[in-house]
mmCIF file with all atom_site columns, C-alpha atoms in Angstrom:
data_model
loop_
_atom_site.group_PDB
_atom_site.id
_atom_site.type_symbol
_atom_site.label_atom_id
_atom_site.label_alt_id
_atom_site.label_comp_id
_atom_site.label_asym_id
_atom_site.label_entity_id
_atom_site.label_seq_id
_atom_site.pdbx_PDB_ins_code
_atom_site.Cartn_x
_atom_site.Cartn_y
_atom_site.Cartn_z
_atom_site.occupancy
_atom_site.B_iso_or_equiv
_atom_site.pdbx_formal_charge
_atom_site.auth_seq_id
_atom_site.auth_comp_id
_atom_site.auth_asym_id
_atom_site.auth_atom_id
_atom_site.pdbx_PDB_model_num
ATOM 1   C CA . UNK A 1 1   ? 0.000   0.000  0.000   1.00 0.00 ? 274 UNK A CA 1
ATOM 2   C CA . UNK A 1 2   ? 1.869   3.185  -0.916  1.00 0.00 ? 275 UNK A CA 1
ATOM 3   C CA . UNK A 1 3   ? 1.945   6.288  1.417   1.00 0.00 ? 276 UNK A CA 1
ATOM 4   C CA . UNK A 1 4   ? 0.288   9.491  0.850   1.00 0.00 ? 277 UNK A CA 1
ATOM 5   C CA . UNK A 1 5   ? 3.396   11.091 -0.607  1.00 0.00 ? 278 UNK A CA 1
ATOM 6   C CA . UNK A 1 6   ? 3.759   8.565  -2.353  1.00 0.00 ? 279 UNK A CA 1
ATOM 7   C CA . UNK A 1 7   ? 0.601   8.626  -3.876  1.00 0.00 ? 280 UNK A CA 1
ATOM 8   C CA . UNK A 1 8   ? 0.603   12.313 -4.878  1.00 0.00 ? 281 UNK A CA 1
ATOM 9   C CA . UNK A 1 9   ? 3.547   11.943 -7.037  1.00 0.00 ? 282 UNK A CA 1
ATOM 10  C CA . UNK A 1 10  ? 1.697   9.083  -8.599  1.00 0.00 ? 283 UNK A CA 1
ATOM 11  C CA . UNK A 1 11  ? -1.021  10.646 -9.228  1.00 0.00 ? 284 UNK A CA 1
ATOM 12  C CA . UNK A 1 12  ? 1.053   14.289 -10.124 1.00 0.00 ? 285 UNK A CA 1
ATOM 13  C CA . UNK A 1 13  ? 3.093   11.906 -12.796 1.00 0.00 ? 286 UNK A CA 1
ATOM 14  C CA . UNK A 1 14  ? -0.018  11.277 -14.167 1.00 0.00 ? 287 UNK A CA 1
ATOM 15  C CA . UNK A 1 15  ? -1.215  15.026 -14.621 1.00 0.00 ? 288 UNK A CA 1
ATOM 16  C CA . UNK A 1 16  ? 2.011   15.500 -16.029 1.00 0.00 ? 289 UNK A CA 1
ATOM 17  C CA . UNK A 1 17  ? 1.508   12.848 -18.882 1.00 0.00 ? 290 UNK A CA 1
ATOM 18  C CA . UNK A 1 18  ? -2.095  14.636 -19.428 1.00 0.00 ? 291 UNK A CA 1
ATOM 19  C CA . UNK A 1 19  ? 0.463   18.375 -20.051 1.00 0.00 ? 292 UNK A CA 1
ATOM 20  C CA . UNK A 1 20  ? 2.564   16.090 -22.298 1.00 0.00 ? 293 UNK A CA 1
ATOM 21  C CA . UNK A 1 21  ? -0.740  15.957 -24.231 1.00 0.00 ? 294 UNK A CA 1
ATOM 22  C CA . UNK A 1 22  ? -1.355  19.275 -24.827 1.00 0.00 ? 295 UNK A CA 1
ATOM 23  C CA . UNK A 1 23  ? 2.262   20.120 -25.189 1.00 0.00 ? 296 UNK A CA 1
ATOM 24  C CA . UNK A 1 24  ? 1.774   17.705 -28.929 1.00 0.00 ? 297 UNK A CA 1
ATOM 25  C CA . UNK A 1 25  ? -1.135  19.264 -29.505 1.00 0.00 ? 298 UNK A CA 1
ATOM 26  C CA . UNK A 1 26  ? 0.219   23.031 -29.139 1.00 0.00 ? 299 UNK A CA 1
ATOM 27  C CA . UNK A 1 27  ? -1.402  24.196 -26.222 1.00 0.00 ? 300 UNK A CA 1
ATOM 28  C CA . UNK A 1 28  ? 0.446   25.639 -22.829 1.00 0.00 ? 301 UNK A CA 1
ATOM 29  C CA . UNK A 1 29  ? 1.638   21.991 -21.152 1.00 0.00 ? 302 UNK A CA 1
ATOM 30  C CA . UNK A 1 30  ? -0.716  21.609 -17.651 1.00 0.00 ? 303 UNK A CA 1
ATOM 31  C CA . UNK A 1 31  ? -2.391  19.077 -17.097 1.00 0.00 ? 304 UNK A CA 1
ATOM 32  C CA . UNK A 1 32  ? -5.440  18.065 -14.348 1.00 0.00 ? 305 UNK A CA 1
ATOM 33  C CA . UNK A 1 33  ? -6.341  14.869 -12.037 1.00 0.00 ? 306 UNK A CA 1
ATOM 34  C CA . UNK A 1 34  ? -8.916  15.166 -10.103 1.00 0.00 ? 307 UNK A CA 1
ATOM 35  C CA . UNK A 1 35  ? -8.913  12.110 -7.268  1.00 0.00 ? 308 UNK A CA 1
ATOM 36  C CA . UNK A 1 36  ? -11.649 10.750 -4.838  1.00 0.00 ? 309 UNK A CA 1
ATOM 37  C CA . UNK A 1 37  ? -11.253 8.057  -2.814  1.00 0.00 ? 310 UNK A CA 1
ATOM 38  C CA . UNK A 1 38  ? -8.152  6.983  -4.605  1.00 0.00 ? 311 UNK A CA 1
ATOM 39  C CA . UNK A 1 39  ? -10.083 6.567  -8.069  1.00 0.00 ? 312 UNK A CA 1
ATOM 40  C CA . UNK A 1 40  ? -9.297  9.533  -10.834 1.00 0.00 ? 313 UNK A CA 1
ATOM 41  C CA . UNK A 1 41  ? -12.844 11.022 -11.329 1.00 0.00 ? 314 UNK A CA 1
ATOM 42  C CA . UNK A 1 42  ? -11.540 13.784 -13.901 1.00 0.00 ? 315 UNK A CA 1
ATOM 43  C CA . UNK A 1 43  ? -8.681  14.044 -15.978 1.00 0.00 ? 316 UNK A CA 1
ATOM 44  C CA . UNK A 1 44  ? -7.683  16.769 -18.718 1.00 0.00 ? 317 UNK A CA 1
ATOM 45  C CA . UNK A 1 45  ? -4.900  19.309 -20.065 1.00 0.00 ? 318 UNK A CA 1
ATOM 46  C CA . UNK A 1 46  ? -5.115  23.008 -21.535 1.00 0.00 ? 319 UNK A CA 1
ATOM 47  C CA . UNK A 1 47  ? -6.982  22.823 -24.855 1.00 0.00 ? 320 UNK A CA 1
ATOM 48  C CA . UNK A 1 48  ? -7.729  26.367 -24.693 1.00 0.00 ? 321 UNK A CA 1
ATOM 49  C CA . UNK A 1 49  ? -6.197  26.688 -28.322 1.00 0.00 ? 322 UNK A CA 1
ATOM 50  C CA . UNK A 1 50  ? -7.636  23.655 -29.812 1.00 0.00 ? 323 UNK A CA 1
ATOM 51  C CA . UNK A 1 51  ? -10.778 25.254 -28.845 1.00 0.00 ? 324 UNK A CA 1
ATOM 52  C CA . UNK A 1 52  ? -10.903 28.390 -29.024 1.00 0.00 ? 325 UNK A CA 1
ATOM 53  C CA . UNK A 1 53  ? -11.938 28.773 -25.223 1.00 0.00 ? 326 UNK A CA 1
ATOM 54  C CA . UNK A 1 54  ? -10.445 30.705 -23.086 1.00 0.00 ? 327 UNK A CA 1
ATOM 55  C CA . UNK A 1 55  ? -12.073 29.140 -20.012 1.00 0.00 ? 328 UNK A CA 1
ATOM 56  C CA . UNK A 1 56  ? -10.801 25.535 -21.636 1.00 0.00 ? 329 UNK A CA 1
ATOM 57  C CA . UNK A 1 57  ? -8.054  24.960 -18.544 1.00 0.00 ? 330 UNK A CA 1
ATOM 58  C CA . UNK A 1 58  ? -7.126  21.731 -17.695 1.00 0.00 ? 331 UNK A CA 1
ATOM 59  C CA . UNK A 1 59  ? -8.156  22.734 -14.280 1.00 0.00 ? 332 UNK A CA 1
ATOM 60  C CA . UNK A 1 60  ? -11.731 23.413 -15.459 1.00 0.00 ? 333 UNK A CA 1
ATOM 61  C CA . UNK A 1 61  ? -11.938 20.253 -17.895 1.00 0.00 ? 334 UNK A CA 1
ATOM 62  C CA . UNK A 1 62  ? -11.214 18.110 -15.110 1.00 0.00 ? 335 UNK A CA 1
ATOM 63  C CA . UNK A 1 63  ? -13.632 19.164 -12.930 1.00 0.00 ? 336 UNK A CA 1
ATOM 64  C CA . UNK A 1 64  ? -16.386 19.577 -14.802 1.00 0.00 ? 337 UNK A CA 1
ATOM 65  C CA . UNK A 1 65  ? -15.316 15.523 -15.814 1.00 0.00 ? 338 UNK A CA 1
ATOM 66  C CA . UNK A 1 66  ? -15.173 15.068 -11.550 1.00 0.00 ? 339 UNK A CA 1
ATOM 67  C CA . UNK A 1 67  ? -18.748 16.823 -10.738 1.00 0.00 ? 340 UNK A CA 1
ATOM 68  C CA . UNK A 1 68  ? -20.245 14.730 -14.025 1.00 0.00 ? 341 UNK A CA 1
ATOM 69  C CA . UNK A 1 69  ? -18.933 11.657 -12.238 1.00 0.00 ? 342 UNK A CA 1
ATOM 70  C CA . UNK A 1 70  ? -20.081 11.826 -9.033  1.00 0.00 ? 343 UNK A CA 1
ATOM 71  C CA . UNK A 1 71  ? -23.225 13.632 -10.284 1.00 0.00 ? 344 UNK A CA 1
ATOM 72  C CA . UNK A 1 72  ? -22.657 16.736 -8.301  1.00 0.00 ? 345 UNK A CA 1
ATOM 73  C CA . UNK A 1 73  ? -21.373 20.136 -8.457  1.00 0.00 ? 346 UNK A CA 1
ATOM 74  C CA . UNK A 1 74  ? -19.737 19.246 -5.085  1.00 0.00 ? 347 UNK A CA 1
ATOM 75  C CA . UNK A 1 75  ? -16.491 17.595 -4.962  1.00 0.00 ? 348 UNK A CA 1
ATOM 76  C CA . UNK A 1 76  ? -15.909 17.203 -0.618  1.00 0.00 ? 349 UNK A CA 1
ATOM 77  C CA . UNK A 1 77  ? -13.115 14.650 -0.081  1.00 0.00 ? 350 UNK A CA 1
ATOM 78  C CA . UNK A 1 78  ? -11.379 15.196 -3.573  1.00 0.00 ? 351 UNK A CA 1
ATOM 79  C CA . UNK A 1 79  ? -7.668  16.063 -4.425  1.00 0.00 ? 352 UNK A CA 1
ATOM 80  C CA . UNK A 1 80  ? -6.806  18.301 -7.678  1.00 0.00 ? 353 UNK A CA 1
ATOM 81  C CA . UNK A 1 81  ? -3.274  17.586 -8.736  1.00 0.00 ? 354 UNK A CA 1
ATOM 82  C CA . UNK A 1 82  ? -2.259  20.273 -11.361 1.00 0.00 ? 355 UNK A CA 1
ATOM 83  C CA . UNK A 1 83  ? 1.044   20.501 -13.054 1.00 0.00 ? 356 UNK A CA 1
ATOM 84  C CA . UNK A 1 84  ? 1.293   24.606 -12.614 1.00 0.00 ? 357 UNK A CA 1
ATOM 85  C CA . UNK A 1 85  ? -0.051  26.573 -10.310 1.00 0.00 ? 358 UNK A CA 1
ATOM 86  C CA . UNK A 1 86  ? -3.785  27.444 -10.792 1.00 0.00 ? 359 UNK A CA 1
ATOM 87  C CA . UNK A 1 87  ? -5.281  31.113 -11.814 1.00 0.00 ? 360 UNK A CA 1
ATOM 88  C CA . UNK A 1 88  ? -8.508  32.886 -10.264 1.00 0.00 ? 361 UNK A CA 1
ATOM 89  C CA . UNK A 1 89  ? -10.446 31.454 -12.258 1.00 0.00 ? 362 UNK A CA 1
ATOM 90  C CA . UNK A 1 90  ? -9.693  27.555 -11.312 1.00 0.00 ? 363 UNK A CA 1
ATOM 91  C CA . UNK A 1 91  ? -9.093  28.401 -7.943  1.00 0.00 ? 364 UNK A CA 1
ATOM 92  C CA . UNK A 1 92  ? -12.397 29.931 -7.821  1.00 0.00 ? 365 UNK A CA 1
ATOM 93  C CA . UNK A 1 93  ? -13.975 26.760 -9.292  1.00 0.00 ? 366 UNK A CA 1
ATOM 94  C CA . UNK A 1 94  ? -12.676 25.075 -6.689  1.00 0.00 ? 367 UNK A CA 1
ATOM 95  C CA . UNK A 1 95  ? -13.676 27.102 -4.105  1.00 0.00 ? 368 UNK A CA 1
ATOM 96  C CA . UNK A 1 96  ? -17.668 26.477 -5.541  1.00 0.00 ? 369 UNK A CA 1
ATOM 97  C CA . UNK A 1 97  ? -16.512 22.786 -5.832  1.00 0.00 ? 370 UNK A CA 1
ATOM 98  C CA . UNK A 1 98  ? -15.401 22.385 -1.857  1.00 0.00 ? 371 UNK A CA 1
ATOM 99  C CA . UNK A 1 99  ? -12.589 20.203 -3.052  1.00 0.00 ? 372 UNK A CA 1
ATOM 100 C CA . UNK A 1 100 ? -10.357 19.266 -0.089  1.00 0.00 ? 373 UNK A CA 1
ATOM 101 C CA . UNK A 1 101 ? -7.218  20.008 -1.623  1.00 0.00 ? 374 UNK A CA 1
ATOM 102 C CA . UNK A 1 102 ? -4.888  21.460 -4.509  1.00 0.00 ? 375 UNK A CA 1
ATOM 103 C CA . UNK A 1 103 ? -1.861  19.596 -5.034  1.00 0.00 ? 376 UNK A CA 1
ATOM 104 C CA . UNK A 1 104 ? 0.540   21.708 -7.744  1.00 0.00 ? 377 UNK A CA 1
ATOM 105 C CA . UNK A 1 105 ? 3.879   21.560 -9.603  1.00 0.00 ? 378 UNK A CA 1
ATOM 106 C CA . UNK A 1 106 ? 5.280   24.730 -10.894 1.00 0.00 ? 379 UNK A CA 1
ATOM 107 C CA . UNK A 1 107 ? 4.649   28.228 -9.769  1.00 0.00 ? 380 UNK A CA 1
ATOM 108 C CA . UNK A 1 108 ? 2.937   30.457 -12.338 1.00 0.00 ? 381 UNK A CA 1
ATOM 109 C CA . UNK A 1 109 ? 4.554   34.413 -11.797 1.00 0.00 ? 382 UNK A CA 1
ATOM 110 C CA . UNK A 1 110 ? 1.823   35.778 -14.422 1.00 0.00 ? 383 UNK A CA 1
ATOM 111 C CA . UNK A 1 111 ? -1.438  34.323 -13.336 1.00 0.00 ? 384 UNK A CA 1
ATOM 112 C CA . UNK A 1 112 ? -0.586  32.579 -10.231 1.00 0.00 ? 385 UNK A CA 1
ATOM 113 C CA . UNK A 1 113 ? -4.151  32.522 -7.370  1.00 0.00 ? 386 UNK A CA 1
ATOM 114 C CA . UNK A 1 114 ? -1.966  30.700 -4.661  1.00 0.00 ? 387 UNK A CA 1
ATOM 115 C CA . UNK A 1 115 ? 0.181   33.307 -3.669  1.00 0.00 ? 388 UNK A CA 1
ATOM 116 C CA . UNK A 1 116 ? 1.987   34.166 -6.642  1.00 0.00 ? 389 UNK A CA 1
ATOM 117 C CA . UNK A 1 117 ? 0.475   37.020 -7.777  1.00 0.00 ? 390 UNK A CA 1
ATOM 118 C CA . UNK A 1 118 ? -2.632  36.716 -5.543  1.00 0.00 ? 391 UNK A CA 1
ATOM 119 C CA . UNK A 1 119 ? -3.444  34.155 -2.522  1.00 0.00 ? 392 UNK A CA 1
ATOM 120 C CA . UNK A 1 120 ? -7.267  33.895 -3.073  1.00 0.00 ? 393 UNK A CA 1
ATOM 121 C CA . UNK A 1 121 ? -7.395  31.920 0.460   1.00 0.00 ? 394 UNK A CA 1
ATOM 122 C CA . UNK A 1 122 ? -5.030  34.247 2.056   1.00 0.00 ? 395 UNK A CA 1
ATOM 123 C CA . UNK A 1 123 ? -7.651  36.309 3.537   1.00 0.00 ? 396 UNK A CA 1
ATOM 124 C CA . UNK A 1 124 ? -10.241 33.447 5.146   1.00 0.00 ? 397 UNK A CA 1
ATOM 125 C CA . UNK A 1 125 ? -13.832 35.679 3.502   1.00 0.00 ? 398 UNK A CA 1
ATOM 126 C CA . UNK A 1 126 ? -14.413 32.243 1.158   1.00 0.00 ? 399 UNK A CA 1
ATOM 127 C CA . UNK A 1 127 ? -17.579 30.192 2.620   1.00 0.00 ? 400 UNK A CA 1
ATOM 128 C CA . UNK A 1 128 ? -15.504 27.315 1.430   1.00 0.00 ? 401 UNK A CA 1
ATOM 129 C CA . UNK A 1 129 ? -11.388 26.835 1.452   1.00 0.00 ? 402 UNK A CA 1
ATOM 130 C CA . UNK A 1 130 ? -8.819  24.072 0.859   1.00 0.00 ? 403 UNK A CA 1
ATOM 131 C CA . UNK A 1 131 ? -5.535  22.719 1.627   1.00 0.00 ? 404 UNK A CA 1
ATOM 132 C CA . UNK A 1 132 ? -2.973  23.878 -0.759  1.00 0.00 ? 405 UNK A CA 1
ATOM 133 C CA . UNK A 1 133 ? 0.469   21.883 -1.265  1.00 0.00 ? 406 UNK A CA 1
ATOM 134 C CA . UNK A 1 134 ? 3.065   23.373 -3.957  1.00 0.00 ? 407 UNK A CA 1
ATOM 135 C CA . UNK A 1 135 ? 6.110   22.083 -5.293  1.00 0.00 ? 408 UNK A CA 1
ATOM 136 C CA . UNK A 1 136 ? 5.252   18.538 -5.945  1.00 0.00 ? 409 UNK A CA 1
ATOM 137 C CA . UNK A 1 137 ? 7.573   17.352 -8.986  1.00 0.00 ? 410 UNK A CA 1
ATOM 138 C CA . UNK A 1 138 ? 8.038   21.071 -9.545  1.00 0.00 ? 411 UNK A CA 1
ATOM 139 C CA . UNK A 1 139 ? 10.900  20.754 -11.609 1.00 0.00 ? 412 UNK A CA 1
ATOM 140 C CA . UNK A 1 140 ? 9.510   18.330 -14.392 1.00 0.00 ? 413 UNK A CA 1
ATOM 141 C CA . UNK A 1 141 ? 6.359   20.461 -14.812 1.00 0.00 ? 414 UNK A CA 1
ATOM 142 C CA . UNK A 1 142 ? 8.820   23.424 -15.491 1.00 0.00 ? 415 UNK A CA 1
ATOM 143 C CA . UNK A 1 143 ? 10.882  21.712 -17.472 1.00 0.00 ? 416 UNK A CA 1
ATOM 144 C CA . UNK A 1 144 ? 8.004   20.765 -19.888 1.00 0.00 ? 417 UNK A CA 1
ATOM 145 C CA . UNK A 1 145 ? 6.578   24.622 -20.017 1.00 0.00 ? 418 UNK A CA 1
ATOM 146 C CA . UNK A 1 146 ? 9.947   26.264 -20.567 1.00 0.00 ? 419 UNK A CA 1
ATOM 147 C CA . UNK A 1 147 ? 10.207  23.993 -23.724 1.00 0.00 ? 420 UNK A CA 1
ATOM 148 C CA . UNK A 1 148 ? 6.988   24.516 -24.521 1.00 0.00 ? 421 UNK A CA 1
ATOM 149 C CA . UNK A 1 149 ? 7.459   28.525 -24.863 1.00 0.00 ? 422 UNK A CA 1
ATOM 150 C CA . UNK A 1 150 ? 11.016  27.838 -25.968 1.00 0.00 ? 423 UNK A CA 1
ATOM 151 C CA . UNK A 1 151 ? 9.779   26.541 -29.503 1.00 0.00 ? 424 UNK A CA 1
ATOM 152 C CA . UNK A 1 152 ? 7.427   29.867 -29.583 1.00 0.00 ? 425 UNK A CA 1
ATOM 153 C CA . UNK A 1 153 ? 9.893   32.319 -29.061 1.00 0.00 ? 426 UNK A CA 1
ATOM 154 C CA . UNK A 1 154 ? 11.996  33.255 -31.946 1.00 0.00 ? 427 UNK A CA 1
ATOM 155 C CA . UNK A 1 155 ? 15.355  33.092 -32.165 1.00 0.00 ? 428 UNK A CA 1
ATOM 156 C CA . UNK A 1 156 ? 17.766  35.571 -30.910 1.00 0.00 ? 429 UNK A CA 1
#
């Protein structure tokens, strides 16, 4: 039976192979688990280019995937494992979910909601808030986005 840390990085290699995904397909590399009782309930990356949506997160995608499953807009007792560090607008949607958790890789500097640019829990107003663990396999969900925006940039 493997250990709680030990199932996080499972479970964050696993998000990781979902950024690889959109990564191929020429979105920004993140990628989403969503986990209840040990079983993955949701599971996406970005495809906010493939379609057109800015609200297309992996974050999102996952948990609309999580609430369809359990046939609720509730989530109590479930773990998000993201590959980057979520914005407002996925933190929010977790907030409204009442997930238990947010396990993430990489910090994001530019969009950041857990205390990069902004803590949305900081401040304890939310009816609703979560546990919040950074850092997890940080460096190989990096690794994948500085690639990523690597190939975009041109060449100096």
């Amino acid at each position: 039976m493997l250990n709680q840390k030990e199932l996080d990085k499972h479970y964050m290699r696993q998000a990781i192979k979902e950024a690889e995904k959109a990564f191929e397909k020429g979105d920004v590399p993140v990628g989403t688990l969503v986990v209840f009782e040990n079983k993955i309930i949701g599971r996406a990356h970005n495809q906010t280019k493939l379609l057109n949506d800015a609200t297309a997160h992996a974050e999102m995608i996952a948990l609309t995937q999580a609430c369809e499953t359990l046939s609720s807009e509730r989530l109590p007792g479930a773990t998000v494992y993201v590959t980057l560090e979520p914005c407002p607008m996925c933190v929010g949607a977790m907030i409204l979910a009442r997930i238990d958790r947010l396990v993430f890789g990489a910090r994001e500097p530019k969009t950041g909601a857990c205390g990069s640019i902004v803590h949305l829990l900081a401040e304890g107003k939310w009816n609703h808030t979560f546990r919040i663990e950074e850092g997890l396999l940080e460096f190989e969900s990096a690794a994948l986005l500085e690639e990523f925006f690597k190939q975009r940039r041109p060449q100096r």
